[in-house]
Amino acid sequence: MDINSKNKKLCLEPLRGIVTQGEKLADTVTFRLPNVYGNLTLSALSWQLRAASEKNTLATADLTASASGEFCLVQWEVSADFTAVSGALSLMLVGTDSAGNVVIKFPGDDPIWVRDAETGQYSPPEDAIQKALNGLQQAESALEEARESLENATKALQDTEANFRILGHYDSLSDLQSSVPDPSLGDAYGVGNPTVVYVWDGLAWAQLPGVLVSPALPMSVANGGTGATTNIEALKNLGAQASGNLLVNSRFKYNGRNQTSYTGGALTVDGWNSASGSVTITLPDGVTVANAASISQLVQQDSTLFSKSATFSVEDSTDTVYSVSATMPESAQNTSSQIASQSTPWGSISIWNSNTGSAFSVVISATSAVTLTAAKLEIGSVSTLAADLATAQDETIEQLRLDMYDLDPGRPARILTQNKNLLDNWYFVGGGSQQGGSRFPINQRGQASYTSAGYGIDRWTATSSDVTVSVLSSGVQLSTAGGASVRQIIENYNDYAGKTVTISALISKPQITGRASVRLRVNGSFSSYYVNFTGGKTYASASFSLPSELTSLYFEISAENASYVILAAKLELGTRSTLARLVNGEWVLNDPPPNFQQELAKCQRYLKSTYVTQNVCVTDSDSQIQTLLMDPSIMRIKTPTGIYLSPTIYAHQVEANSVIDITGSAFTINNFGSVITIKDSRFEVGKFYIISTSSIWQNFVSDPVEILVSAEL
């Protein structure tokens, strides 16, 4: 099976729906990439396939590549790791150069789907976190063996009445000689791997015969060890790992709110919170903190730190790393107290107990302006931040961690499963359904613009005549000379009483002047339920807890002396916005455009454009005639209202060949919008009539009468 690529994306359509849970080696896939991309020869790279499932597992496989003409062919045999869990699976090909740098990525255009197995769930694959834990267990066993070997050697020396302790470890004798230029008599150090012990005899470093420790103790964190310098510290730090950063968004790269600056006392870039006060935090190129303030992050996985040494490191824009180490408490203290602190030229860095969530936190304080570029909290007494920064960050893993720990409810989620949109007719790009061709938004009233208060495009009503709503191919433009909004009335609002909801909207450009916002009007007030499009941002979202008693609920998009184009909006349950995500610095929708026919059907429950058929009608004793409407469907209420869209309406009497203008005659619509009853005293009881838009008799041939039937809220 061949999978082609286009614009650095894998076209995965041939793979969708053919893989079943638990399969292995049944399908062989060839990814067909261009062999030359820019200055890269792709067949010369090392390739790895990564797959993230909606159940937060990660499977990887190293693949082989070969050149074939103008193509690079990368072979993959679908293994059990990739099919172990059912559901959505996001694929990404990652190319690495000879130095180990990730130089190019080919993500899938959309997730594929692993079908459920008939026999039930298989065990999930060993994901990246489990592999790391297995490595830690191996390191722990090796460390225990090393500890026993060293203790045995020490005891043997003590039996010979030697009294010394090993002061440290160096990779080579030359490293020891350069690092300890003035040793004291009897100083002892471990050298190499396996480790031998050297003692200063007053003239030279003498190897202590018969003492051999393998592996080296203590091992460095970069080699899977603990980063400790003594046995006791090493035993405390069992579980250290080279890339074990307990912080998320450690390189300040993810900025879900899409603002270029933040003020104090709020969440800022993803996962980080600013202290209250006059703090200003600006982007890009790291995070600049000014005005004697701080940013902090609550530590997830805090139990892994209990009773261990921990090191917090921060790099600033001068490429200088500052660090502070501390012995952590045996448990979270549920109090605000500082554990350790280290001064820097621009302020300080510190580790704290936190009474927020009974956890630990890290704090970066600035007494003068500083630009921060990276941070790390790790187990061990040695900082490995600089080593981390020498390699590229795995974006897939980082985004999964951001979603997994859910530090920031206001950050748009980058997840596979989207929440249901509680709004109707929420996708505004396309130019309007009045043009035909299933174009969004649904616009049964058919106007290209609306300039008065009331309903315009389906389900959305303007609150004032100060607003102009224009239906464009790029979206719906909202323009005001004063202040107004368009709103959708939520019909079943009591379903959401006492629940947490999230609102969001995406616009194509910021307002020219004035202010724009997305908000909820709850029980007649929106004062506590809004978020503004500030600082030139095009995406805004916020979460709110609704009162336990609701009398009304409206979703509104507003403008004050502003003009901008709306692309999409969303109201959803929960604390996370799932409408859009950042891709290469641009906001794109997580949700695909809705199904047109389904969206039209939802709107037609409130409003439908239909026709009065030309059935022959007979007048009853109340001077009424009844005829059917085309396309009958159940509407919101049993007795909707109607408006003739045709300029003049006529009733032709069949027997006398006479015509009556009934444009102003009273009428009602009943039976769920399927029957229209027209009343006029000029109708003759028992006579037959035909409804038409023409005043000219055409032998029972007439144009249907167009009518707009409304059951709006």
PDB file of C-alpha atoms in Angstrom, residues 140-347:
ATOM      1  CA  GLU A 140      17.829   1.218  40.031  1.00  0.00           C
ATOM      2  CA  SER A 141      18.976  -2.421  39.903  1.00  0.00           C
ATOM      3  CA  ALA A 142      22.367  -1.421  38.521  1.00  0.00           C
ATOM      4  CA  LEU A 143      22.732   1.229  41.180  1.00  0.00           C
ATOM      5  CA  GLU A 144      21.878  -1.262  43.943  1.00  0.00           C
ATOM      6  CA  GLU A 145      24.541  -3.669  42.628  1.00  0.00           C
ATOM      7  CA  ALA A 146      27.059  -0.828  42.482  1.00  0.00           C
ATOM      8  CA  ARG A 147      26.186   0.241  46.020  1.00  0.00           C
ATOM      9  CA  GLU A 148      26.711  -3.279  47.355  1.00  0.00           C
ATOM     10  CA  SER A 149      30.023  -3.611  45.499  1.00  0.00           C
ATOM     11  CA  LEU A 150      31.269  -0.325  46.866  1.00  0.00           C
ATOM     12  CA  GLU A 151      30.132  -1.132  50.405  1.00  0.00           C
ATOM     13  CA  ASN A 152      31.922  -4.501  50.230  1.00  0.00           C
ATOM     14  CA  ALA A 153      35.087  -2.834  48.997  1.00  0.00           C
ATOM     15  CA  THR A 154      34.888  -0.189  51.690  1.00  0.00           C
ATOM     16  CA  LYS A 155      34.372  -2.818  54.392  1.00  0.00           C
ATOM     17  CA  ALA A 156      37.376  -4.761  53.131  1.00  0.00           C
ATOM     18  CA  LEU A 157      39.492  -1.643  53.374  1.00  0.00           C
ATOM     19  CA  GLN A 158      38.184  -0.870  56.842  1.00  0.00           C
ATOM     20  CA  ASP A 159      39.132  -4.384  57.934  1.00  0.00           C
ATOM     21  CA  THR A 160      42.707  -3.447  57.036  1.00  0.00           C
ATOM     22  CA  GLU A 161      42.275  -0.400  59.323  1.00  0.00           C
ATOM     23  CA  ALA A 162      42.098   2.040  56.382  1.00  0.00           C
ATOM     24  CA  ASN A 163      39.817   4.988  57.167  1.00  0.00           C
ATOM     25  CA  PHE A 164      38.690   7.000  54.156  1.00  0.00           C
ATOM     26  CA  ARG A 165      35.699   7.920  52.023  1.00  0.00           C
ATOM     27  CA  ILE A 166      35.361   8.313  48.258  1.00  0.00           C
ATOM     28  CA  LEU A 167      35.025  12.039  47.628  1.00  0.00           C
ATOM     29  CA  GLY A 168      33.776  11.924  44.040  1.00  0.00           C
ATOM     30  CA  HIS A 169      34.016  10.375  40.603  1.00  0.00           C
ATOM     31  CA  TYR A 170      35.760  11.386  37.357  1.00  0.00           C
ATOM     32  CA  ASP A 171      35.682   9.831  33.898  1.00  0.00           C
ATOM     33  CA  SER A 172      39.463   9.649  33.598  1.00  0.00           C
ATOM     34  CA  LEU A 173      42.642  10.074  35.668  1.00  0.00           C
ATOM     35  CA  SER A 174      43.510  13.221  33.709  1.00  0.00           C
ATOM     36  CA  ASP A 175      40.106  14.703  34.627  1.00  0.00           C
ATOM     37  CA  LEU A 176      40.845  13.947  38.291  1.00  0.00           C
ATOM     38  CA  GLN A 177      44.308  15.510  38.093  1.00  0.00           C
ATOM     39  CA  SER A 178      43.015  18.720  36.489  1.00  0.00           C
ATOM     40  CA  SER A 179      39.961  18.998  38.738  1.00  0.00           C
ATOM     41  CA  VAL A 180      41.753  18.352  42.052  1.00  0.00           C
ATOM     42  CA  PRO A 181      45.109  20.164  41.740  1.00  0.00           C
ATOM     43  CA  ASP A 182      45.814  20.347  45.510  1.00  0.00           C
ATOM     44  CA  PRO A 183      44.665  17.101  47.125  1.00  0.00           C
ATOM     45  CA  SER A 184      45.263  16.208  50.739  1.00  0.00           C
ATOM     46  CA  LEU A 185      47.011  13.049  51.883  1.00  0.00           C
ATOM     47  CA  GLY A 186      44.566  10.115  51.777  1.00  0.00           C
ATOM     48  CA  ASP A 187      41.977  11.767  49.495  1.00  0.00           C
ATOM     49  CA  ALA A 188      40.253   9.039  47.495  1.00  0.00           C
ATOM     50  CA  TYR A 189      38.289   9.321  44.216  1.00  0.00           C
ATOM     51  CA  GLY A 190      36.660   6.899  41.804  1.00  0.00           C
ATOM     52  CA  VAL A 191      37.847   6.994  38.176  1.00  0.00           C
ATOM     53  CA  GLY A 192      36.382   5.482  34.985  1.00  0.00           C
ATOM     54  CA  ASN A 193      33.782   2.841  34.244  1.00  0.00           C
ATOM     55  CA  PRO A 194      34.309   0.234  35.593  1.00  0.00           C
ATOM     56  CA  THR A 195      35.527   2.341  38.481  1.00  0.00           C
ATOM     57  CA  VAL A 196      38.906   2.012  40.188  1.00  0.00           C
ATOM     58  CA  VAL A 197      39.848   3.988  43.295  1.00  0.00           C
ATOM     59  CA  TYR A 198      42.802   6.371  43.349  1.00  0.00           C
ATOM     60  CA  VAL A 199      44.330   7.704  46.593  1.00  0.00           C
ATOM     61  CA  TRP A 200      46.710  10.684  46.928  1.00  0.00           C
ATOM     62  CA  ASP A 201      49.874   9.375  48.596  1.00  0.00           C
ATOM     63  CA  GLY A 202      51.454  12.784  48.969  1.00  0.00           C
ATOM     64  CA  LEU A 203      53.323  12.652  45.661  1.00  0.00           C
ATOM     65  CA  ALA A 204      50.980  11.114  43.111  1.00  0.00           C
ATOM     66  CA  TRP A 205      47.623   9.463  42.578  1.00  0.00           C
ATOM     67  CA  ALA A 206      48.034   5.796  43.389  1.00  0.00           C
ATOM     68  CA  GLN A 207      45.556   3.168  42.219  1.00  0.00           C
ATOM     69  CA  LEU A 208      44.156   1.190  45.117  1.00  0.00           C
ATOM     70  CA  PRO A 209      44.653  -2.470  44.178  1.00  0.00           C
ATOM     71  CA  GLY A 210      41.786  -4.919  44.465  1.00  0.00           C
ATOM     72  CA  VAL A 211      39.020  -2.283  44.544  1.00  0.00           C
ATOM     73  CA  LEU A 212      36.797  -2.361  41.450  1.00  0.00           C
ATOM     74  CA  VAL A 213      33.249  -1.036  41.104  1.00  0.00           C
ATOM     75  CA  SER A 214      31.102  -1.653  38.000  1.00  0.00           C
ATOM     76  CA  PRO A 215      29.201   0.334  36.843  1.00  0.00           C
ATOM     77  CA  ALA A 216      30.591   3.688  37.899  1.00  0.00           C
ATOM     78  CA  LEU A 217      29.037   5.155  41.023  1.00  0.00           C
ATOM     79  CA  PRO A 218      27.471   7.579  40.950  1.00  0.00           C
ATOM     80  CA  MET A 219      26.369   7.556  37.303  1.00  0.00           C
ATOM     81  CA  SER A 220      25.560  10.904  35.714  1.00  0.00           C
ATOM     82  CA  VAL A 221      21.962  11.799  34.951  1.00  0.00           C
ATOM     83  CA  ALA A 222      22.830  11.991  31.250  1.00  0.00           C
ATOM     84  CA  ASN A 223      23.798   8.304  31.400  1.00  0.00           C
ATOM     85  CA  GLY A 224      20.628   7.254  33.207  1.00  0.00           C
ATOM     86  CA  GLY A 225      21.969   7.673  36.751  1.00  0.00           C
ATOM     87  CA  THR A 226      20.968   9.879  39.649  1.00  0.00           C
ATOM     88  CA  GLY A 227      23.213  12.911  39.426  1.00  0.00           C
ATOM     89  CA  ALA A 228      24.291  12.433  43.045  1.00  0.00           C
ATOM     90  CA  THR A 229      27.847  12.692  44.379  1.00  0.00           C
ATOM     91  CA  THR A 230      27.578  10.328  47.362  1.00  0.00           C
ATOM     92  CA  ASN A 231      25.993   6.963  48.111  1.00  0.00           C
ATOM     93  CA  ILE A 232      23.379   8.469  50.381  1.00  0.00           C
ATOM     94  CA  GLU A 233      22.352  11.095  47.850  1.00  0.00           C
ATOM     95  CA  ALA A 234      22.322   8.491  45.076  1.00  0.00           C
ATOM     96  CA  LEU A 235      19.945   6.291  47.044  1.00  0.00           C
ATOM     97  CA  LYS A 236      17.639   9.283  47.614  1.00  0.00           C
ATOM     98  CA  ASN A 237      17.569  10.039  43.916  1.00  0.00           C
ATOM     99  CA  LEU A 238      16.631   6.634  42.521  1.00  0.00           C
ATOM    100  CA  GLY A 239      14.446   7.372  39.515  1.00  0.00           C
ATOM    101  CA  ALA A 240      16.392  10.258  38.023  1.00  0.00           C
ATOM    102  CA  GLN A 241      16.415  10.368  34.230  1.00  0.00           C
ATOM    103  CA  ALA A 242      18.155  12.505  31.665  1.00  0.00           C
ATOM    104  CA  SER A 243      15.033  14.076  30.131  1.00  0.00           C
ATOM    105  CA  GLY A 244      12.794  13.950  33.185  1.00  0.00           C
ATOM    106  CA  ASN A 245      11.500  17.510  33.122  1.00  0.00           C
ATOM    107  CA  LEU A 246       8.566  17.797  35.520  1.00  0.00           C
ATOM    108  CA  LEU A 247       7.509  21.134  34.007  1.00  0.00           C
ATOM    109  CA  VAL A 248       5.296  21.591  30.963  1.00  0.00           C
ATOM    110  CA  ASN A 249       5.862  24.243  28.308  1.00  0.00           C
ATOM    111  CA  SER A 250       9.401  24.448  29.645  1.00  0.00           C
ATOM    112  CA  ARG A 251      10.644  26.413  26.626  1.00  0.00           C
ATOM    113  CA  PHE A 252       7.769  28.918  26.758  1.00  0.00           C
ATOM    114  CA  LYS A 253       6.805  27.947  23.213  1.00  0.00           C
ATOM    115  CA  TYR A 254       3.088  27.257  23.586  1.00  0.00           C
ATOM    116  CA  ASN A 255       0.841  30.306  23.880  1.00  0.00           C
ATOM    117  CA  GLY A 256      -2.736  29.094  23.529  1.00  0.00           C
ATOM    118  CA  ARG A 257      -4.315  32.464  24.327  1.00  0.00           C
ATOM    119  CA  ASN A 258      -2.376  33.961  21.406  1.00  0.00           C
ATOM    120  CA  GLN A 259      -1.655  37.208  23.245  1.00  0.00           C
ATOM    121  CA  THR A 260       1.632  39.070  22.910  1.00  0.00           C
ATOM    122  CA  SER A 261       1.413  40.484  26.436  1.00  0.00           C
ATOM    123  CA  TYR A 262      -0.203  39.628  29.779  1.00  0.00           C
ATOM    124  CA  THR A 263      -0.861  41.554  32.959  1.00  0.00           C
ATOM    125  CA  GLY A 264      -0.573  40.286  36.502  1.00  0.00           C
ATOM    126  CA  GLY A 265      -2.620  37.814  38.483  1.00  0.00           C
ATOM    127  CA  ALA A 266      -3.609  35.487  35.637  1.00  0.00           C
ATOM    128  CA  LEU A 267      -2.597  32.508  33.543  1.00  0.00           C
ATOM    129  CA  THR A 268      -0.207  33.538  30.801  1.00  0.00           C
ATOM    130  CA  VAL A 269       1.584  31.294  28.303  1.00  0.00           C
ATOM    131  CA  ASP A 270       0.430  27.697  28.639  1.00  0.00           C
ATOM    132  CA  GLY A 271       0.976  26.256  32.109  1.00  0.00           C
ATOM    133  CA  TRP A 272       2.470  29.412  33.677  1.00  0.00           C
ATOM    134  CA  ASN A 273       0.783  31.857  36.022  1.00  0.00           C
ATOM    135  CA  SER A 274       1.780  35.445  36.829  1.00  0.00           C
ATOM    136  CA  ALA A 275       1.751  37.007  40.265  1.00  0.00           C
ATOM    137  CA  SER A 276      -0.702  39.791  40.995  1.00  0.00           C
ATOM    138  CA  GLY A 277       0.447  43.354  40.577  1.00  0.00           C
ATOM    139  CA  SER A 278       1.757  45.408  37.707  1.00  0.00           C
ATOM    140  CA  VAL A 279       3.587  42.598  35.958  1.00  0.00           C
ATOM    141  CA  THR A 280       3.955  42.724  32.172  1.00  0.00           C
ATOM    142  CA  ILE A 281       4.825  39.522  30.319  1.00  0.00           C
ATOM    143  CA  THR A 282       5.599  39.883  26.604  1.00  0.00           C
ATOM    144  CA  LEU A 283       6.442  37.626  23.668  1.00  0.00           C
ATOM    145  CA  PRO A 284       7.892  36.354  21.314  1.00  0.00           C
ATOM    146  CA  ASP A 285      11.443  34.907  21.565  1.00  0.00           C
ATOM    147  CA  GLY A 286      10.885  33.621  25.075  1.00  0.00           C
ATOM    148  CA  VAL A 287       8.952  35.285  27.856  1.00  0.00           C
ATOM    149  CA  THR A 288      10.005  38.733  29.034  1.00  0.00           C
ATOM    150  CA  VAL A 289       9.142  39.436  32.675  1.00  0.00           C
ATOM    151  CA  ALA A 290       9.337  43.012  33.946  1.00  0.00           C
ATOM    152  CA  ASN A 291       8.161  45.326  36.726  1.00  0.00           C
ATOM    153  CA  ALA A 292       9.317  43.429  39.823  1.00  0.00           C
ATOM    154  CA  ALA A 293       7.061  40.424  39.364  1.00  0.00           C
ATOM    155  CA  SER A 294       7.166  36.659  38.940  1.00  0.00           C
ATOM    156  CA  ILE A 295       5.766  33.697  37.040  1.00  0.00           C
ATOM    157  CA  SER A 296       5.197  30.265  38.527  1.00  0.00           C
ATOM    158  CA  GLN A 297       4.024  26.763  37.701  1.00  0.00           C
ATOM    159  CA  LEU A 298       2.387  24.145  39.884  1.00  0.00           C
ATOM    160  CA  VAL A 299       4.275  20.861  39.620  1.00  0.00           C
ATOM    161  CA  GLN A 300       2.410  17.824  38.383  1.00  0.00           C
ATOM    162  CA  GLN A 301       3.697  14.360  39.446  1.00  0.00           C
ATOM    163  CA  ASP A 302       4.766  16.016  42.700  1.00  0.00           C
ATOM    164  CA  SER A 303       4.802  12.669  44.554  1.00  0.00           C
ATOM    165  CA  THR A 304       7.829  11.614  42.484  1.00  0.00           C
ATOM    166  CA  LEU A 305       9.784  14.308  44.335  1.00  0.00           C
ATOM    167  CA  PHE A 306       8.957  13.168  47.858  1.00  0.00           C
ATOM    168  CA  SER A 307      12.141  12.748  49.976  1.00  0.00           C
ATOM    169  CA  LYS A 308      14.389  13.219  46.912  1.00  0.00           C
ATOM    170  CA  SER A 309      16.836  15.879  45.838  1.00  0.00           C
ATOM    171  CA  ALA A 310      15.473  18.151  43.132  1.00  0.00           C
ATOM    172  CA  THR A 311      17.068  20.791  40.927  1.00  0.00           C
ATOM    173  CA  PHE A 312      15.294  23.759  39.353  1.00  0.00           C
ATOM    174  CA  SER A 313      17.109  25.448  36.460  1.00  0.00           C
ATOM    175  CA  VAL A 314      16.330  28.517  34.356  1.00  0.00           C
ATOM    176  CA  GLU A 315      18.045  29.829  31.220  1.00  0.00           C
ATOM    177  CA  ASP A 316      17.821  33.495  30.204  1.00  0.00           C
ATOM    178  CA  SER A 317      18.427  35.171  26.842  1.00  0.00           C
ATOM    179  CA  THR A 318      22.173  35.423  27.513  1.00  0.00           C
ATOM    180  CA  ASP A 319      22.328  31.578  27.381  1.00  0.00           C
ATOM    181  CA  THR A 320      23.197  31.534  31.084  1.00  0.00           C
ATOM    182  CA  VAL A 321      21.712  28.746  33.230  1.00  0.00           C
ATOM    183  CA  TYR A 322      20.970  29.357  36.916  1.00  0.00           C
ATOM    184  CA  SER A 323      19.980  26.488  39.210  1.00  0.00           C
ATOM    185  CA  VAL A 324      18.971  25.719  42.771  1.00  0.00           C
ATOM    186  CA  SER A 325      18.850  22.280  44.448  1.00  0.00           C
ATOM    187  CA  ALA A 326      16.909  21.140  47.497  1.00  0.00           C
ATOM    188  CA  THR A 327      15.944  18.059  49.488  1.00  0.00           C
ATOM    189  CA  MET A 328      12.189  17.812  49.042  1.00  0.00           C
ATOM    190  CA  PRO A 329       9.764  17.072  51.911  1.00  0.00           C
ATOM    191  CA  GLU A 330       8.303  13.614  52.399  1.00  0.00           C
ATOM    192  CA  SER A 331       4.881  14.833  51.241  1.00  0.00           C
ATOM    193  CA  ALA A 332       3.062  17.886  49.899  1.00  0.00           C
ATOM    194  CA  GLN A 333       2.709  20.299  52.801  1.00  0.00           C
ATOM    195  CA  ASN A 334      -0.439  22.167  51.688  1.00  0.00           C
ATOM    196  CA  THR A 335       1.126  25.443  52.750  1.00  0.00           C
ATOM    197  CA  SER A 336       2.880  28.362  51.059  1.00  0.00           C
ATOM    198  CA  SER A 337       6.498  28.155  52.196  1.00  0.00           C
ATOM    199  CA  GLN A 338       9.797  28.409  50.393  1.00  0.00           C
ATOM    200  CA  ILE A 339      11.949  25.266  50.204  1.00  0.00           C
ATOM    201  CA  ALA A 340      15.037  26.703  48.460  1.00  0.00           C
ATOM    202  CA  SER A 341      16.065  29.838  46.588  1.00  0.00           C
ATOM    203  CA  GLN A 342      18.962  31.076  44.447  1.00  0.00           C
ATOM    204  CA  SER A 343      19.760  34.700  43.534  1.00  0.00           C
ATOM    205  CA  THR A 344      20.317  35.725  39.907  1.00  0.00           C
ATOM    206  CA  PRO A 345      21.505  39.023  38.382  1.00  0.00           C
ATOM    207  CA  TRP A 346      17.885  39.879  37.557  1.00  0.00           C
ATOM    208  CA  GLY A 347      16.087  38.404  40.581  1.00  0.00           C
TER     209      GLY A 347
END
